[in-house]
Amino acid sequence: MVDCRHPAAVARFWAAVLDGYEVAPYDEAELERLRSEGIDDPEDDPTVLVEARPGVTPRFFFQLVPEPKTVKNRLHLDLACDDLDAELKRLIDLGARVVATEEHWVVLADPEGNEFCLHGA
């Protein structure tokens, strides 16, 4: 679970970042479950799932919490890539921001400030 202020937006960011992952589709049963909780728009879903094809793990749940991030993440992903400069540009274009640059990696933050690292090959 990843705590966030806007689960749908953060889930879309991570689905775009992670190769082969996507926001889980909403079928009619899931939409009905949301409506029964007073939620008419999936954009307001308090728990959004990002997953790969069936059987591929991990799966990531993004859950609504009322408080903003104030301290270090409890989970920190390290991502590897072949072309550090190209991947860094792609992540920034998706909404990441650079926190620190080291010799062989870059520390970034997602749109809500959750840090992660990008390592070149």
mmCIF file with all atom_site columns, N, CA and C in Angstrom, residues 23-70:
data_model
loop_
_atom_site.group_PDB
_atom_site.id
_atom_site.type_symbol
_atom_site.label_atom_id
_atom_site.label_alt_id
_atom_site.label_comp_id
_atom_site.label_asym_id
_atom_site.label_entity_id
_atom_site.label_seq_id
_atom_site.pdbx_PDB_ins_code
_atom_site.Cartn_x
_atom_site.Cartn_y
_atom_site.Cartn_z
_atom_site.occupancy
_atom_site.B_iso_or_equiv
_atom_site.pdbx_formal_charge
_atom_site.auth_seq_id
_atom_site.auth_comp_id
_atom_site.auth_asym_id
_atom_site.auth_atom_id
_atom_site.pdbx_PDB_model_num
ATOM 1   N N  . VAL A 1 23 ? -3.139  0.739   -14.525 1.00 0.00 ? 23 VAL A N  1
ATOM 2   C CA . VAL A 1 23 ? -4.183  0.849   -13.511 1.00 0.00 ? 23 VAL A CA 1
ATOM 3   C C  . VAL A 1 23 ? -5.195  -0.242  -13.822 1.00 0.00 ? 23 VAL A C  1
ATOM 4   N N  . ALA A 1 24 ? -5.578  -0.999  -12.802 1.00 0.00 ? 24 ALA A N  1
ATOM 5   C CA . ALA A 1 24 ? -6.544  -2.076  -13.007 1.00 0.00 ? 24 ALA A CA 1
ATOM 6   C C  . ALA A 1 24 ? -7.846  -1.497  -13.559 1.00 0.00 ? 24 ALA A C  1
ATOM 7   N N  . PRO A 1 25 ? -8.410  -2.139  -14.579 1.00 0.00 ? 25 PRO A N  1
ATOM 8   C CA . PRO A 1 25 ? -9.638  -1.616  -15.175 1.00 0.00 ? 25 PRO A CA 1
ATOM 9   C C  . PRO A 1 25 ? -10.822 -1.740  -14.213 1.00 0.00 ? 25 PRO A C  1
ATOM 10  N N  . TYR A 1 26 ? -11.760 -0.861  -14.399 1.00 0.00 ? 26 TYR A N  1
ATOM 11  C CA . TYR A 1 26 ? -12.986 -0.871  -13.593 1.00 0.00 ? 26 TYR A CA 1
ATOM 12  C C  . TYR A 1 26 ? -14.074 -1.589  -14.375 1.00 0.00 ? 26 TYR A C  1
ATOM 13  N N  . ASP A 1 27 ? -14.501 -2.744  -13.862 1.00 0.00 ? 27 ASP A N  1
ATOM 14  C CA . ASP A 1 27 ? -15.626 -3.423  -14.488 1.00 0.00 ? 27 ASP A CA 1
ATOM 15  C C  . ASP A 1 27 ? -16.915 -2.938  -13.807 1.00 0.00 ? 27 ASP A C  1
ATOM 16  N N  . GLU A 1 28 ? -18.039 -3.410  -14.296 1.00 0.00 ? 28 GLU A N  1
ATOM 17  C CA . GLU A 1 28 ? -19.319 -2.928  -13.757 1.00 0.00 ? 28 GLU A CA 1
ATOM 18  C C  . GLU A 1 28 ? -19.470 -3.269  -12.281 1.00 0.00 ? 28 GLU A C  1
ATOM 19  N N  . ALA A 1 29 ? -18.985 -4.431  -11.844 1.00 0.00 ? 29 ALA A N  1
ATOM 20  C CA . ALA A 1 29 ? -19.088 -4.807  -10.432 1.00 0.00 ? 29 ALA A CA 1
ATOM 21  C C  . ALA A 1 29 ? -18.291 -3.835  -9.555  1.00 0.00 ? 29 ALA A C  1
ATOM 22  N N  . GLU A 1 30 ? -17.109 -3.445  -10.020 1.00 0.00 ? 30 GLU A N  1
ATOM 23  C CA . GLU A 1 30 ? -16.288 -2.510  -9.240  1.00 0.00 ? 30 GLU A CA 1
ATOM 24  C C  . GLU A 1 30 ? -16.926 -1.122  -9.224  1.00 0.00 ? 30 GLU A C  1
ATOM 25  N N  . LEU A 1 31 ? -17.481 -0.697  -10.353 1.00 0.00 ? 31 LEU A N  1
ATOM 26  C CA . LEU A 1 31 ? -18.157 0.606   -10.394 1.00 0.00 ? 31 LEU A CA 1
ATOM 27  C C  . LEU A 1 31 ? -19.371 0.600   -9.466  1.00 0.00 ? 31 LEU A C  1
ATOM 28  N N  . GLU A 1 32 ? -20.090 -0.517  -9.427  1.00 0.00 ? 32 GLU A N  1
ATOM 29  C CA . GLU A 1 32 ? -21.239 -0.614  -8.521  1.00 0.00 ? 32 GLU A CA 1
ATOM 30  C C  . GLU A 1 32 ? -20.793 -0.582  -7.066  1.00 0.00 ? 32 GLU A C  1
ATOM 31  N N  . ARG A 1 33 ? -19.675 -1.249  -6.769  1.00 0.00 ? 33 ARG A N  1
ATOM 32  C CA . ARG A 1 33 ? -19.154 -1.210  -5.397  1.00 0.00 ? 33 ARG A CA 1
ATOM 33  C C  . ARG A 1 33 ? -18.833 0.237   -5.003  1.00 0.00 ? 33 ARG A C  1
ATOM 34  N N  . LEU A 1 34 ? -18.192 0.978   -5.904  1.00 0.00 ? 34 LEU A N  1
ATOM 35  C CA . LEU A 1 34 ? -17.882 2.378   -5.609  1.00 0.00 ? 34 LEU A CA 1
ATOM 36  C C  . LEU A 1 34 ? -19.156 3.197   -5.406  1.00 0.00 ? 34 LEU A C  1
ATOM 37  N N  . ARG A 1 35 ? -20.150 3.008   -6.291  1.00 0.00 ? 35 ARG A N  1
ATOM 38  C CA . ARG A 1 35 ? -21.407 3.751   -6.148  1.00 0.00 ? 35 ARG A CA 1
ATOM 39  C C  . ARG A 1 35 ? -22.069 3.448   -4.820  1.00 0.00 ? 35 ARG A C  1
ATOM 40  N N  . SER A 1 36 ? -21.977 2.182   -4.369  1.00 0.00 ? 36 SER A N  1
ATOM 41  C CA . SER A 1 36 ? -22.594 1.818   -3.084  1.00 0.00 ? 36 SER A CA 1
ATOM 42  C C  . SER A 1 36 ? -21.909 2.521   -1.913  1.00 0.00 ? 36 SER A C  1
ATOM 43  N N  . GLU A 1 37 ? -20.678 2.995   -2.144  1.00 0.00 ? 37 GLU A N  1
ATOM 44  C CA . GLU A 1 37 ? -19.944 3.750   -1.128  1.00 0.00 ? 37 GLU A CA 1
ATOM 45  C C  . GLU A 1 37 ? -20.073 5.255   -1.341  1.00 0.00 ? 37 GLU A C  1
ATOM 46  N N  . GLY A 1 38 ? -20.950 5.650   -2.281  1.00 0.00 ? 38 GLY A N  1
ATOM 47  C CA . GLY A 1 38 ? -21.173 7.064   -2.542  1.00 0.00 ? 38 GLY A CA 1
ATOM 48  C C  . GLY A 1 38 ? -20.152 7.698   -3.462  1.00 0.00 ? 38 GLY A C  1
ATOM 49  N N  . ILE A 1 39 ? -19.419 6.878   -4.218  1.00 0.00 ? 39 ILE A N  1
ATOM 50  C CA . ILE A 1 39 ? -18.382 7.370   -5.126  1.00 0.00 ? 39 ILE A CA 1
ATOM 51  C C  . ILE A 1 39 ? -18.866 7.162   -6.557  1.00 0.00 ? 39 ILE A C  1
ATOM 52  N N  . ASP A 1 40 ? -19.116 8.266   -7.272  1.00 0.00 ? 40 ASP A N  1
ATOM 53  C CA . ASP A 1 40 ? -19.650 8.179   -8.630  1.00 0.00 ? 40 ASP A CA 1
ATOM 54  C C  . ASP A 1 40 ? -18.576 8.194   -9.711  1.00 0.00 ? 40 ASP A C  1
ATOM 55  N N  . ASP A 1 41 ? -17.364 8.584   -9.364  1.00 0.00 ? 41 ASP A N  1
ATOM 56  C CA . ASP A 1 41 ? -16.300 8.734   -10.358 1.00 0.00 ? 41 ASP A CA 1
ATOM 57  C C  . ASP A 1 41 ? -15.069 7.952   -9.897  1.00 0.00 ? 41 ASP A C  1
ATOM 58  N N  . PRO A 1 42 ? -14.538 7.027   -10.721 1.00 0.00 ? 42 PRO A N  1
ATOM 59  C CA . PRO A 1 42 ? -13.335 6.288   -10.333 1.00 0.00 ? 42 PRO A CA 1
ATOM 60  C C  . PRO A 1 42 ? -12.156 7.202   -9.982  1.00 0.00 ? 42 PRO A C  1
ATOM 61  N N  . GLU A 1 43 ? -12.172 8.430   -10.483 1.00 0.00 ? 43 GLU A N  1
ATOM 62  C CA . GLU A 1 43 ? -11.121 9.399   -10.143 1.00 0.00 ? 43 GLU A CA 1
ATOM 63  C C  . GLU A 1 43 ? -11.094 9.665   -8.634  1.00 0.00 ? 43 GLU A C  1
ATOM 64  N N  . ASP A 1 44 ? -12.217 9.421   -7.959  1.00 0.00 ? 44 ASP A N  1
ATOM 65  C CA . ASP A 1 44 ? -12.323 9.647   -6.512  1.00 0.00 ? 44 ASP A CA 1
ATOM 66  C C  . ASP A 1 44 ? -12.187 8.356   -5.706  1.00 0.00 ? 44 ASP A C  1
ATOM 67  N N  . ASP A 1 45 ? -11.815 7.264   -6.368  1.00 0.00 ? 45 ASP A N  1
ATOM 68  C CA . ASP A 1 45 ? -11.643 5.971   -5.694  1.00 0.00 ? 45 ASP A CA 1
ATOM 69  C C  . ASP A 1 45 ? -10.575 6.099   -4.611  1.00 0.00 ? 45 ASP A C  1
ATOM 70  N N  . PRO A 1 46 ? -10.881 5.707   -3.368  1.00 0.00 ? 46 PRO A N  1
ATOM 71  C CA . PRO A 1 46 ? -9.887  5.828   -2.298  1.00 0.00 ? 46 PRO A CA 1
ATOM 72  C C  . PRO A 1 46 ? -8.810  4.744   -2.303  1.00 0.00 ? 46 PRO A C  1
ATOM 73  N N  . THR A 1 47 ? -8.968  3.708   -3.112  1.00 0.00 ? 47 THR A N  1
ATOM 74  C CA . THR A 1 47 ? -7.941  2.674   -3.235  1.00 0.00 ? 47 THR A CA 1
ATOM 75  C C  . THR A 1 47 ? -7.854  2.253   -4.699  1.00 0.00 ? 47 THR A C  1
ATOM 76  N N  . VAL A 1 48 ? -6.718  2.530   -5.310  1.00 0.00 ? 48 VAL A N  1
ATOM 77  C CA . VAL A 1 48 ? -6.540  2.241   -6.733  1.00 0.00 ? 48 VAL A CA 1
ATOM 78  C C  . VAL A 1 48 ? -5.419  1.218   -6.886  1.00 0.00 ? 48 VAL A C  1
ATOM 79  N N  . LEU A 1 49 ? -5.667  0.212   -7.696  1.00 0.00 ? 49 LEU A N  1
ATOM 80  C CA . LEU A 1 49 ? -4.718  -0.877  -7.915  1.00 0.00 ? 49 LEU A CA 1
ATOM 81  C C  . LEU A 1 49 ? -3.943  -0.666  -9.211  1.00 0.00 ? 49 LEU A C  1
ATOM 82  N N  . VAL A 1 50 ? -2.627  -0.863  -9.141  1.00 0.00 ? 50 VAL A N  1
ATOM 83  C CA . VAL A 1 50 ? -1.761  -0.892  -10.323 1.00 0.00 ? 50 VAL A CA 1
ATOM 84  C C  . VAL A 1 50 ? -1.164  -2.291  -10.370 1.00 0.00 ? 50 VAL A C  1
ATOM 85  N N  . GLU A 1 51 ? -1.323  -2.930  -11.531 1.00 0.00 ? 51 GLU A N  1
ATOM 86  C CA . GLU A 1 51 ? -0.854  -4.311  -11.652 1.00 0.00 ? 51 GLU A CA 1
ATOM 87  C C  . GLU A 1 51 ? -0.360  -4.586  -13.061 1.00 0.00 ? 51 GLU A C  1
ATOM 88  N N  . ALA A 1 52 ? 0.375   -5.669  -13.187 1.00 0.00 ? 52 ALA A N  1
ATOM 89  C CA . ALA A 1 52 ? 0.833   -6.159  -14.493 1.00 0.00 ? 52 ALA A CA 1
ATOM 90  C C  . ALA A 1 52 ? -0.133  -7.264  -14.921 1.00 0.00 ? 52 ALA A C  1
ATOM 91  N N  . ARG A 1 53 ? 0.248   -7.995  -15.925 1.00 0.00 ? 53 ARG A N  1
ATOM 92  C CA . ARG A 1 53 ? -0.616  -9.090  -16.388 1.00 0.00 ? 53 ARG A CA 1
ATOM 93  C C  . ARG A 1 53 ? -0.818  -10.096 -15.244 1.00 0.00 ? 53 ARG A C  1
ATOM 94  N N  . PRO A 1 54 ? -1.867  -10.903 -15.326 1.00 0.00 ? 54 PRO A N  1
ATOM 95  C CA . PRO A 1 54 ? -2.140  -11.867 -14.256 1.00 0.00 ? 54 PRO A CA 1
ATOM 96  C C  . PRO A 1 54 ? -0.922  -12.720 -13.916 1.00 0.00 ? 54 PRO A C  1
ATOM 97  N N  . GLY A 1 55 ? -0.685  -12.890 -12.634 1.00 0.00 ? 55 GLY A N  1
ATOM 98  C CA . GLY A 1 55 ? 0.413   -13.718 -12.157 1.00 0.00 ? 55 GLY A CA 1
ATOM 99  C C  . GLY A 1 55 ? 1.724   -12.980 -11.972 1.00 0.00 ? 55 GLY A C  1
ATOM 100 N N  . VAL A 1 56 ? 1.817   -11.738 -12.453 1.00 0.00 ? 56 VAL A N  1
ATOM 101 C CA . VAL A 1 56 ? 3.043   -10.950 -12.299 1.00 0.00 ? 56 VAL A CA 1
ATOM 102 C C  . VAL A 1 56 ? 2.917   -10.103 -11.039 1.00 0.00 ? 56 VAL A C  1
ATOM 103 N N  . THR A 1 57 ? 3.942   -10.146 -10.223 1.00 0.00 ? 57 THR A N  1
ATOM 104 C CA . THR A 1 57 ? 3.942   -9.366  -8.989  1.00 0.00 ? 57 THR A CA 1
ATOM 105 C C  . THR A 1 57 ? 5.167   -8.474  -8.971  1.00 0.00 ? 57 THR A C  1
ATOM 106 N N  . PRO A 1 58 ? 5.185   -7.461  -8.155  1.00 0.00 ? 58 PRO A N  1
ATOM 107 C CA . PRO A 1 58 ? 4.168   -7.116  -7.164  1.00 0.00 ? 58 PRO A CA 1
ATOM 108 C C  . PRO A 1 58 ? 3.021   -6.330  -7.780  1.00 0.00 ? 58 PRO A C  1
ATOM 109 N N  . ARG A 1 59 ? 1.951   -6.241  -6.992  1.00 0.00 ? 59 ARG A N  1
ATOM 110 C CA . ARG A 1 59 ? 0.840   -5.349  -7.305  1.00 0.00 ? 59 ARG A CA 1
ATOM 111 C C  . ARG A 1 59 ? 0.951   -4.186  -6.326  1.00 0.00 ? 59 ARG A C  1
ATOM 112 N N  . PHE A 1 60 ? 0.505   -3.022  -6.740  1.00 0.00 ? 60 PHE A N  1
ATOM 113 C CA . PHE A 1 60 ? 0.606   -1.835  -5.898  1.00 0.00 ? 60 PHE A CA 1
ATOM 114 C C  . PHE A 1 60 ? -0.779  -1.249  -5.665  1.00 0.00 ? 60 PHE A C  1
ATOM 115 N N  . PHE A 1 61 ? -1.131  -1.042  -4.401  1.00 0.00 ? 61 PHE A N  1
ATOM 116 C CA . PHE A 1 61 ? -2.376  -0.363  -4.049  1.00 0.00 ? 61 PHE A CA 1
ATOM 117 C C  . PHE A 1 61 ? -2.032  1.038   -3.573  1.00 0.00 ? 61 PHE A C  1
ATOM 118 N N  . PHE A 1 62 ? -2.752  2.012   -4.075  1.00 0.00 ? 62 PHE A N  1
ATOM 119 C CA . PHE A 1 62 ? -2.587  3.405   -3.675  1.00 0.00 ? 62 PHE A CA 1
ATOM 120 C C  . PHE A 1 62 ? -3.834  3.779   -2.898  1.00 0.00 ? 62 PHE A C  1
ATOM 121 N N  . GLN A 1 63 ? -3.635  4.177   -1.626  1.00 0.00 ? 63 GLN A N  1
ATOM 122 C CA . GLN A 1 63 ? -4.781  4.424   -0.766  1.00 0.00 ? 63 GLN A CA 1
ATOM 123 C C  . GLN A 1 63 ? -4.809  5.864   -0.273  1.00 0.00 ? 63 GLN A C  1
ATOM 124 N N  . LEU A 1 64 ? -6.022  6.377   -0.169  1.00 0.00 ? 64 LEU A N  1
ATOM 125 C CA . LEU A 1 64 ? -6.244  7.735   0.297   1.00 0.00 ? 64 LEU A CA 1
ATOM 126 C C  . LEU A 1 64 ? -5.952  7.845   1.785   1.00 0.00 ? 64 LEU A C  1
ATOM 127 N N  . VAL A 1 65 ? -5.168  8.835   2.161   1.00 0.00 ? 65 VAL A N  1
ATOM 128 C CA . VAL A 1 65 ? -4.963  9.184   3.563   1.00 0.00 ? 65 VAL A CA 1
ATOM 129 C C  . VAL A 1 65 ? -5.128  10.702  3.681   1.00 0.00 ? 65 VAL A C  1
ATOM 130 N N  . PRO A 1 66 ? -5.567  11.169  4.837   1.00 0.00 ? 66 PRO A N  1
ATOM 131 C CA . PRO A 1 66 ? -5.841  12.611  4.972   1.00 0.00 ? 66 PRO A CA 1
ATOM 132 C C  . PRO A 1 66 ? -4.591  13.471  5.131   1.00 0.00 ? 66 PRO A C  1
ATOM 133 N N  . GLU A 1 67 ? -3.520  12.894  5.634   1.00 0.00 ? 67 GLU A N  1
ATOM 134 C CA . GLU A 1 67 ? -2.336  13.701  5.926   1.00 0.00 ? 67 GLU A CA 1
ATOM 135 C C  . GLU A 1 67 ? -1.336  13.656  4.780   1.00 0.00 ? 67 GLU A C  1
ATOM 136 N N  . PRO A 1 68 ? -0.584  14.754  4.573   1.00 0.00 ? 68 PRO A N  1
ATOM 137 C CA . PRO A 1 68 ? 0.464   14.754  3.544   1.00 0.00 ? 68 PRO A CA 1
ATOM 138 C C  . PRO A 1 68 ? 1.685   13.975  4.023   1.00 0.00 ? 68 PRO A C  1
ATOM 139 N N  . LYS A 1 69 ? 2.539   13.597  3.087   1.00 0.00 ? 69 LYS A N  1
ATOM 140 C CA . LYS A 1 69 ? 3.801   12.945  3.427   1.00 0.00 ? 69 LYS A CA 1
ATOM 141 C C  . LYS A 1 69 ? 4.681   13.948  4.151   1.00 0.00 ? 69 LYS A C  1
ATOM 142 N N  . THR A 1 70 ? 5.220   13.531  5.282   1.00 0.00 ? 70 THR A N  1
ATOM 143 C CA . THR A 1 70 ? 6.056   14.455  6.059   1.00 0.00 ? 70 THR A CA 1
ATOM 144 C C  . THR A 1 70 ? 7.442   13.909  6.364   1.00 0.00 ? 70 THR A C  1
#
